[in-house]
CSV table of C-alpha atoms and ligand atoms in Angstrom, one decimal:
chain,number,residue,atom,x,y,z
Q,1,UNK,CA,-24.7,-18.4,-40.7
Q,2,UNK,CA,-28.3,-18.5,-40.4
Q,3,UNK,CA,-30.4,-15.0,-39.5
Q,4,UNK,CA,-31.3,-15.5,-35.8
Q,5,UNK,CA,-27.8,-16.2,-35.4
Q,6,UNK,CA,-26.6,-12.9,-36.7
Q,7,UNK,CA,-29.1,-11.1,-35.1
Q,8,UNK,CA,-27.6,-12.1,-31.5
Q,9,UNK,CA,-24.5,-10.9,-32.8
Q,10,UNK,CA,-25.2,-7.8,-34.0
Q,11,UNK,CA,-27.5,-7.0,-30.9
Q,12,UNK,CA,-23.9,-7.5,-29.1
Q,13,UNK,CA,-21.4,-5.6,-32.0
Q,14,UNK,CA,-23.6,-2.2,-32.3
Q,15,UNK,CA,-24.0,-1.4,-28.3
Q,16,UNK,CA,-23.0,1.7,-27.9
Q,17,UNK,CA,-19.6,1.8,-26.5
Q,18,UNK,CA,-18.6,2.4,-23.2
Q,19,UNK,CA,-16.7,5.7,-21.8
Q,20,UNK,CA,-13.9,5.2,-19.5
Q,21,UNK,CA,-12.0,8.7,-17.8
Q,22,UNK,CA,-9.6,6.4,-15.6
Q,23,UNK,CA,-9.0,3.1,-17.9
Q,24,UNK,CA,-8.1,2.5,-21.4
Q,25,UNK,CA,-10.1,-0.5,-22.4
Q,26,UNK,CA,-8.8,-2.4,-25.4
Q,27,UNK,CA,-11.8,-5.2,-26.9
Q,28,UNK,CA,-9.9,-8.1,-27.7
Q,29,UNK,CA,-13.1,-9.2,-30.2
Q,30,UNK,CA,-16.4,-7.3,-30.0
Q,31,UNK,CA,-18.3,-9.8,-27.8
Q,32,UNK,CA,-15.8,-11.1,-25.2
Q,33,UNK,CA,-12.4,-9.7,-23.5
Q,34,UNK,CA,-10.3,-6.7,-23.0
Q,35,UNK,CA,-7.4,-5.8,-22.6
Q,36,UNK,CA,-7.1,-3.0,-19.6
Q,37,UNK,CA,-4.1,-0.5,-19.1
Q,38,UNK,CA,-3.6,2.2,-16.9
Q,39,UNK,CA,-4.1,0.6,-13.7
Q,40,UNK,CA,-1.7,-0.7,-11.2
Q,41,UNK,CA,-3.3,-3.1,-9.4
Q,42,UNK,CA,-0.3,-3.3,-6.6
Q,43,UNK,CA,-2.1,0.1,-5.6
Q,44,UNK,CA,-5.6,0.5,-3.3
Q,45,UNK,CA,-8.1,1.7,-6.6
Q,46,UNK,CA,-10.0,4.9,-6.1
Q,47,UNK,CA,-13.6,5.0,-6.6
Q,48,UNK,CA,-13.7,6.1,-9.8
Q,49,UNK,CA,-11.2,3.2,-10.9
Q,50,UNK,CA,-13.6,0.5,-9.1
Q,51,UNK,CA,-16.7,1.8,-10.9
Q,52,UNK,CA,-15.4,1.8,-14.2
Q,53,UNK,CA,-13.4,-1.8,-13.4
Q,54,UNK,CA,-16.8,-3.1,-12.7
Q,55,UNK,CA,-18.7,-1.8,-16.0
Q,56,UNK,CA,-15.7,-3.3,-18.1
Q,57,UNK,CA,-16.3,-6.6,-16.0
Q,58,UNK,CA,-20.0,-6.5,-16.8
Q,59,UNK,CA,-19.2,-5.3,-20.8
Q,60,UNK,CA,-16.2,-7.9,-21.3
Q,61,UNK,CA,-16.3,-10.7,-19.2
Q,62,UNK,CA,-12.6,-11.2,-19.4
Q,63,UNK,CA,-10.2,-8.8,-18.5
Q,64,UNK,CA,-6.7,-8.6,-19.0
Q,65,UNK,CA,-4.0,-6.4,-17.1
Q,66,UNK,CA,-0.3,-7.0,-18.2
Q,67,UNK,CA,3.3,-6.5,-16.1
Q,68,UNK,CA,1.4,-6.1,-13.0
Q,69,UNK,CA,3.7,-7.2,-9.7
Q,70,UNK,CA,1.8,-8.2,-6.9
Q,71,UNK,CA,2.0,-10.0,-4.1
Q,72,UNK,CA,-0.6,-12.2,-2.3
Q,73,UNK,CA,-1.9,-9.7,-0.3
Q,74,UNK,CA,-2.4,-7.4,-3.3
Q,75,UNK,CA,-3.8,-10.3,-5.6
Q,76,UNK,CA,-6.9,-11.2,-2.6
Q,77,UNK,CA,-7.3,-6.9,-2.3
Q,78,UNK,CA,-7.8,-6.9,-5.8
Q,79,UNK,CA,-10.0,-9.8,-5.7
Q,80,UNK,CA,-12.1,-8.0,-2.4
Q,81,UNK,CA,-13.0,-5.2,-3.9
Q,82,UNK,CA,-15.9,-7.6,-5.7
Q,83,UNK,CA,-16.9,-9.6,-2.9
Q,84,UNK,CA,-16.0,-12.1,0.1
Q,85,UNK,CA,-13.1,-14.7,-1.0
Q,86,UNK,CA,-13.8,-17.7,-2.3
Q,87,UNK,CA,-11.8,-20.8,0.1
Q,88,UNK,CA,-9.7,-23.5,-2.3
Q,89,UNK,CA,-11.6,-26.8,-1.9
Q,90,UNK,CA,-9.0,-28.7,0.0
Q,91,UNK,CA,-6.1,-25.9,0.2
Q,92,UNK,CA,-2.5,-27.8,0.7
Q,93,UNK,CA,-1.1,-27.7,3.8
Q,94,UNK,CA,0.3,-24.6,5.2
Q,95,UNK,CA,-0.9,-22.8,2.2
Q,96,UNK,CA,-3.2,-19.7,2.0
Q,97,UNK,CA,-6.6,-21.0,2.3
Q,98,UNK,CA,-7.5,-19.0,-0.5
Q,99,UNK,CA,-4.9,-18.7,-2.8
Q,100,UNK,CA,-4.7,-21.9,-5.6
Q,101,UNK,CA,-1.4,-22.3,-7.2
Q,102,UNK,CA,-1.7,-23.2,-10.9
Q,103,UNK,CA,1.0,-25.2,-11.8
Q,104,UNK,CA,2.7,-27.4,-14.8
Q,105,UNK,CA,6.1,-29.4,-15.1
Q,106,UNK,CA,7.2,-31.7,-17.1
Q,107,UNK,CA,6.1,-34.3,-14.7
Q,108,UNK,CA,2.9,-33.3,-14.8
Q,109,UNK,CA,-0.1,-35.5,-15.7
Q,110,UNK,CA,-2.7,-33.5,-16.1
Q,111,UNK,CA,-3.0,-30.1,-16.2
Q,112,UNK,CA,-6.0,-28.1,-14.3
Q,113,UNK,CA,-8.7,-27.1,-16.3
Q,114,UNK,CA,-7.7,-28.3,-19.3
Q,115,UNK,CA,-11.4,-28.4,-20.9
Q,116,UNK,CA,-13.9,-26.2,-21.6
Q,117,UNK,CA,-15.6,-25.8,-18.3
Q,118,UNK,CA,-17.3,-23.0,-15.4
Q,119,UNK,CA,-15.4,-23.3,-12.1
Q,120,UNK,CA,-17.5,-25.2,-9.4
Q,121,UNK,CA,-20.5,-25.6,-10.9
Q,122,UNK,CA,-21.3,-28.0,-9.0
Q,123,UNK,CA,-21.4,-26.3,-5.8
Q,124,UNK,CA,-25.1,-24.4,-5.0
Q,125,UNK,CA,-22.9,-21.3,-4.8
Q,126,UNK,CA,-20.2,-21.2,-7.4
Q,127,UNK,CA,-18.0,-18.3,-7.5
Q,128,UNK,CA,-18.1,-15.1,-9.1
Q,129,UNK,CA,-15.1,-15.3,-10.7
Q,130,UNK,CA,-11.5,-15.6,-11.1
Q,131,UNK,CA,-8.3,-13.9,-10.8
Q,132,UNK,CA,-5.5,-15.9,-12.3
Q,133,UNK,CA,-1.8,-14.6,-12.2
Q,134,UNK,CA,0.4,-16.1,-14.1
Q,135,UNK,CA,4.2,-14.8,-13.2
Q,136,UNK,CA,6.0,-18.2,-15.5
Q,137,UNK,CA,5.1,-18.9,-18.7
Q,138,UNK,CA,6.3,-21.4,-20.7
Q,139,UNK,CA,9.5,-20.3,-23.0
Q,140,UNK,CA,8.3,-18.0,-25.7
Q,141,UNK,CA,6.1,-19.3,-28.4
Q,142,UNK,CA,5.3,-22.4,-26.5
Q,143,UNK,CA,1.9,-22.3,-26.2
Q,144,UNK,CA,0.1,-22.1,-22.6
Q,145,UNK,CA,-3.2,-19.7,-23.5
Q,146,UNK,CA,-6.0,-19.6,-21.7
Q,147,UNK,CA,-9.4,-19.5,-24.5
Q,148,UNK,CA,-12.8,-17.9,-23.3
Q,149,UNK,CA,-16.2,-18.4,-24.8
Q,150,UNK,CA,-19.5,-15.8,-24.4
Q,151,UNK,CA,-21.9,-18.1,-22.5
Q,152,UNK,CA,-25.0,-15.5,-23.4
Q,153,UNK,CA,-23.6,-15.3,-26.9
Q,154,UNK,CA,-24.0,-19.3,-26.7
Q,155,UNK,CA,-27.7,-19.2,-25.3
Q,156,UNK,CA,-28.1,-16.0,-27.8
Q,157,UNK,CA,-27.3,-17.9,-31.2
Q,158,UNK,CA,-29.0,-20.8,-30.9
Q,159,UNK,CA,-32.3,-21.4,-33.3
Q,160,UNK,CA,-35.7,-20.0,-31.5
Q,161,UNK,CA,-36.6,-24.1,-31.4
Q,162,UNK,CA,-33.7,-24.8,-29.5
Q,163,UNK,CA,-33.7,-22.3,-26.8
Q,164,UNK,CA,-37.9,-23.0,-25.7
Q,165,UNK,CA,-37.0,-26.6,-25.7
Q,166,UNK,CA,-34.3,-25.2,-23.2
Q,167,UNK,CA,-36.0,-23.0,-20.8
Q,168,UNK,CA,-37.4,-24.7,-18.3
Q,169,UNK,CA,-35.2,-27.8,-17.8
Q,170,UNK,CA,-32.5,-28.1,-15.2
Q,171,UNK,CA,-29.2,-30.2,-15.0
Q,172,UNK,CA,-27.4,-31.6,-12.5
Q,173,UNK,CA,-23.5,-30.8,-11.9
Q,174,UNK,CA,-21.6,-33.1,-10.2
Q,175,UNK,CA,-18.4,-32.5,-8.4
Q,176,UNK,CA,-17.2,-36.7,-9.3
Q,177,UNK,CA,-17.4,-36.0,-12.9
Q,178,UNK,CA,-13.8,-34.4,-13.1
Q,179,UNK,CA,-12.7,-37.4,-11.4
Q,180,UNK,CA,-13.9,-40.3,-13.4
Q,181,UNK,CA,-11.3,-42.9,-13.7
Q,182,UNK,CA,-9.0,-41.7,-11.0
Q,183,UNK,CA,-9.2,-41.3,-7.2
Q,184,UNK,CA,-10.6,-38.4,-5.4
Q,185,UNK,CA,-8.3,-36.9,-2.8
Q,186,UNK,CA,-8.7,-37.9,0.2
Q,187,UNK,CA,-11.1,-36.1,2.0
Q,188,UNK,CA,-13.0,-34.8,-0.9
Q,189,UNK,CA,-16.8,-34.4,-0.5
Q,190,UNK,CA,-18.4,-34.5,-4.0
Q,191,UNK,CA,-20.7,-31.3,-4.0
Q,192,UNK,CA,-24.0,-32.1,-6.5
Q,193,UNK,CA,-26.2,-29.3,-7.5
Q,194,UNK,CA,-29.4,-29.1,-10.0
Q,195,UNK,CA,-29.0,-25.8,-11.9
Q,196,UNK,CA,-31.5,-24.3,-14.8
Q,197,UNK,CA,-30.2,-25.0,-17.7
Q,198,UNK,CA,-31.0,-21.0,-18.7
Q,199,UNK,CA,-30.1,-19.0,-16.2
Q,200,UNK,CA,-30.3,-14.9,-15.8
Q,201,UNK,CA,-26.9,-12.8,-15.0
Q,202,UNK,CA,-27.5,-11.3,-11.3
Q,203,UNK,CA,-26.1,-8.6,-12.4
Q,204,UNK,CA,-27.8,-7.7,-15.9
Q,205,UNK,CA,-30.1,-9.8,-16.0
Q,206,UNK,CA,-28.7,-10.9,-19.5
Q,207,UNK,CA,-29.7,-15.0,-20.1
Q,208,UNK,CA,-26.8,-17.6,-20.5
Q,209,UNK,CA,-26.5,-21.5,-21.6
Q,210,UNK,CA,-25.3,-22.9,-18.0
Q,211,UNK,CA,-24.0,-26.2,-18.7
Q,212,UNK,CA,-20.8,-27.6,-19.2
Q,213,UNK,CA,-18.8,-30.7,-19.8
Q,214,UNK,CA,-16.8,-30.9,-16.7
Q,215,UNK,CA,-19.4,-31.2,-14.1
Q,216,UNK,CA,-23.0,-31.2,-16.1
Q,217,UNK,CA,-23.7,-35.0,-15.8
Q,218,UNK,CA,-27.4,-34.6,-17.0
Q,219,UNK,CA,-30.7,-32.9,-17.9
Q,220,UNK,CA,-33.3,-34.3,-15.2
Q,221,UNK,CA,-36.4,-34.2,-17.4
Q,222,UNK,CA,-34.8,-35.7,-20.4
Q,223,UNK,CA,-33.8,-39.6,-21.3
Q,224,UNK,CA,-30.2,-40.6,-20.8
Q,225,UNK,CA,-29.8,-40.1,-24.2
Q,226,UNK,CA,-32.2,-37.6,-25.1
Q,227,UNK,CA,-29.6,-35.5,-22.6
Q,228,UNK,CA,-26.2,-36.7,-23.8
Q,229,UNK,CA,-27.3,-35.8,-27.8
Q,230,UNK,CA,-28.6,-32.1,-26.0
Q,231,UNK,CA,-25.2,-31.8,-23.6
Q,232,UNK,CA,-23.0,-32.4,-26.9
Q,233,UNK,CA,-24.9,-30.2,-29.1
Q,234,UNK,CA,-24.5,-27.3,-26.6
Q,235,UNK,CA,-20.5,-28.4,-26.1
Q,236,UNK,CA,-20.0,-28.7,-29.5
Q,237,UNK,CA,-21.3,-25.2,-30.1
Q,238,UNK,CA,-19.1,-24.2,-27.4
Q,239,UNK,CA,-16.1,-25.1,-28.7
Q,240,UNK,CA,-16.6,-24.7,-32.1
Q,241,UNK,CA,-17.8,-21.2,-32.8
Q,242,UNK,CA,-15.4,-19.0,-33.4
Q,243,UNK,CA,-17.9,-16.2,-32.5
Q,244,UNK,CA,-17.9,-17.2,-29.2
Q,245,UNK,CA,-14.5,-17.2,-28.1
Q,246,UNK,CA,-11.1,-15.3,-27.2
Q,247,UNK,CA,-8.0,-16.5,-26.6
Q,248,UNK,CA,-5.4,-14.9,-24.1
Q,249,UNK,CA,-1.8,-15.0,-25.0
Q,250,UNK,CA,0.1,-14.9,-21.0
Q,251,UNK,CA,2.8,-13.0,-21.2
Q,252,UNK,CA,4.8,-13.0,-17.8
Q,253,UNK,CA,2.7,-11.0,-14.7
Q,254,UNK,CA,-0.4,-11.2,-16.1
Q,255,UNK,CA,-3.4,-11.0,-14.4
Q,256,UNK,CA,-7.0,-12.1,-16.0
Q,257,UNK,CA,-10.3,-11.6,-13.8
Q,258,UNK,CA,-13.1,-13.7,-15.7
Q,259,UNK,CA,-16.8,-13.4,-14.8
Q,260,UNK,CA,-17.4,-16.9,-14.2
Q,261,UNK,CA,-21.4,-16.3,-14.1
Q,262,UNK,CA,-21.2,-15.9,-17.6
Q,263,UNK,CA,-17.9,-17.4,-19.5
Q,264,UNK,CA,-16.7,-21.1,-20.0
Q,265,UNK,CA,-13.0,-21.1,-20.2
Q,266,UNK,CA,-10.1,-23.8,-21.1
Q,267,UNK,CA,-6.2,-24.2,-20.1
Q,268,UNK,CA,-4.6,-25.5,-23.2
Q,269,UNK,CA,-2.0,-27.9,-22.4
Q,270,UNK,CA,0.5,-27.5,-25.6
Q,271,UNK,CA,3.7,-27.0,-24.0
Q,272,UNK,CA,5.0,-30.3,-22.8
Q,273,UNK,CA,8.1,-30.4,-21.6
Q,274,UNK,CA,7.6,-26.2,-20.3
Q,275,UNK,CA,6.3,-25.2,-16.9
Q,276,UNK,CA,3.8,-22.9,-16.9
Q,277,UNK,CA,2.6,-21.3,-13.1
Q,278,UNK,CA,0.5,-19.1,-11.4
Q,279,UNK,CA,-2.0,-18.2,-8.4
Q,280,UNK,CA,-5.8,-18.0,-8.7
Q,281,UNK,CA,-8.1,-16.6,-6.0
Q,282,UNK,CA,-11.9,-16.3,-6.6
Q,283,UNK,CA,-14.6,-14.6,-5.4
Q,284,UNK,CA,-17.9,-16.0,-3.6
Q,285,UNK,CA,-20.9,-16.0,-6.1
Q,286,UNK,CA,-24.4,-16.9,-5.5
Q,287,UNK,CA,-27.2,-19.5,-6.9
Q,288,UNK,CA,-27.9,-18.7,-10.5
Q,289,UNK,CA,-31.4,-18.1,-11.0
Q,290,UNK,CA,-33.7,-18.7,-13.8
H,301,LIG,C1,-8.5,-22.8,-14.6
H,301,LIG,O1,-9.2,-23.6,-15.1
H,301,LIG,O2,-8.8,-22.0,-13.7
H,301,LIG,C2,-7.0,-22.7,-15.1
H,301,LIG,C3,-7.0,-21.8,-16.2
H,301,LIG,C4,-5.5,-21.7,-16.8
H,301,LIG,O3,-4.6,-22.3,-16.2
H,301,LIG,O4,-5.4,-21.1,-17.8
């Protein structure tokens, strides 16, 4: 691996490490996920819990809590404690307008988010993040995880040439791209949004890669294919480092909360003919920012 690349990663590798009193915080690589035990997340958290949930969130990215039972009501708590809901883009009928069942059968043709992808990018406001619950897995050793990949990590490791060709340039995300070959639902209004390719955490400040191959359809000051050969180098890198990524392994009542500011992530749809189900609430996030 060349030296600039290494660099990034030992900037990441030799933080010092974080101090929890009310957690125990478990890396599940040194640059992305943890796992997190010692909270019950049925429960209202006390202060102290909160703060230290929110610096694991800003160190990890991806947090897992395991045997957790909780209901709807508990799930959207959980998920208000870091800002207003996020509503499901056209919620079923007669279902909470901000709860998104995740769901696979056998007669299922195509499984959500099975790709590497951001939620929503496409909207000017995508969401913060993501609180999936998964209470069926499919049968044991069937597959079903869920992999994560370090979007600053991404931006981090690329070449000095690469990333000032980078800065400056936006992209636009558009909401029809998912849907290309099939219909729409009814109803659907195809948000479009032009985004910095770079953009800064709000929270750290830290820079990211913001593109990705579910909704980025293009890179406004570059040729059509001047932008595809850039989109696929960046995808490919995505998918294809190692470094990058984590890989979470649902067991029953498991909860992951993903910082979607910052982290691609992708369903992997190896379990045909198992079901696999769960609910997702998100929180509201706001324009990322250059
Ligand atoms: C999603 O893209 O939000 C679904 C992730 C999953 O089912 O693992």
């Amino acid at each position: 691996m060349e030296q600039f690349a290494l660099d990034a990663i030992e900037h990441i590798t030799t933080r010092p490490p974080e101090v929890y009193d009310t957690l125990v915080v478990d890396p599940l690589t040194p640059v992305i996920g943890a796992e997190v035990s010692g909270l019950d997340l049925s429960k209202e958290l006390t202060e102290g819990q909160l703060d230290e949930l929110k610096r694991a969130f800003l160190a990890h990215h991806v947090l897992v809590f395991r045997d957790q039972t909780l209901s709807d009501t508990d799930h959207k708590r959980l998920a208000g404690y870091f800002g207003e809901l996020h509503p499901v883009t056209l919620p079923a009928e007669g279902s909470d307008p901000y709860v998104l069942e995740i769901s696979t059968t056998k007669d299922s043709r195509a499984v959500a988010g099975n790709g590497w992808h951001a939620d929503g990018t496409a909207d000017a406001e995508p969401s913060l993040g993501s609180m999936l619950y998964i209470t069926r897995t499919p049968e044991p050793g069937s597959g079903g995880d869920t992999l994560f990949a370090n979007m600053h990590l991404a931006y981090e490791m690329l070449s000095p040439a690469v990333k000032s060709l980078l800065d400056g340039l936006t992209a636009v995300h558009d909401g029809l791209l998912p849907w290309q070959g099939e219909t729409p639902p009814a109803g659907y209004v195809a948000p479009r949004t032009e985004h910095p390719v770079v953009v800064r955490h709000p929270d750290t400040g830290r820079r990211l890669l913001f593109v990705n191959g579910a909704y980025t359809s293009h890179i406004t000051q570059l040729s059509r294919g001047e932008s595809r050969a850039v989109l696929d180098l960046l995808y490919d890198q995505t998918a294809r480092t190692p470094f990058l990524n984590c890989r979470v392994r649902w067991t029953q009542n498991t909860l992951v909360f993903w910082d979607n500011r910052c982290v691609q992530h992708h369903a992997t749809w190896d379990y045909y003919p198992h079901s696999r189900y769960g609910r997702r609430v998100a929180i509201n996030g706001q324009r990322p920012q250059a």
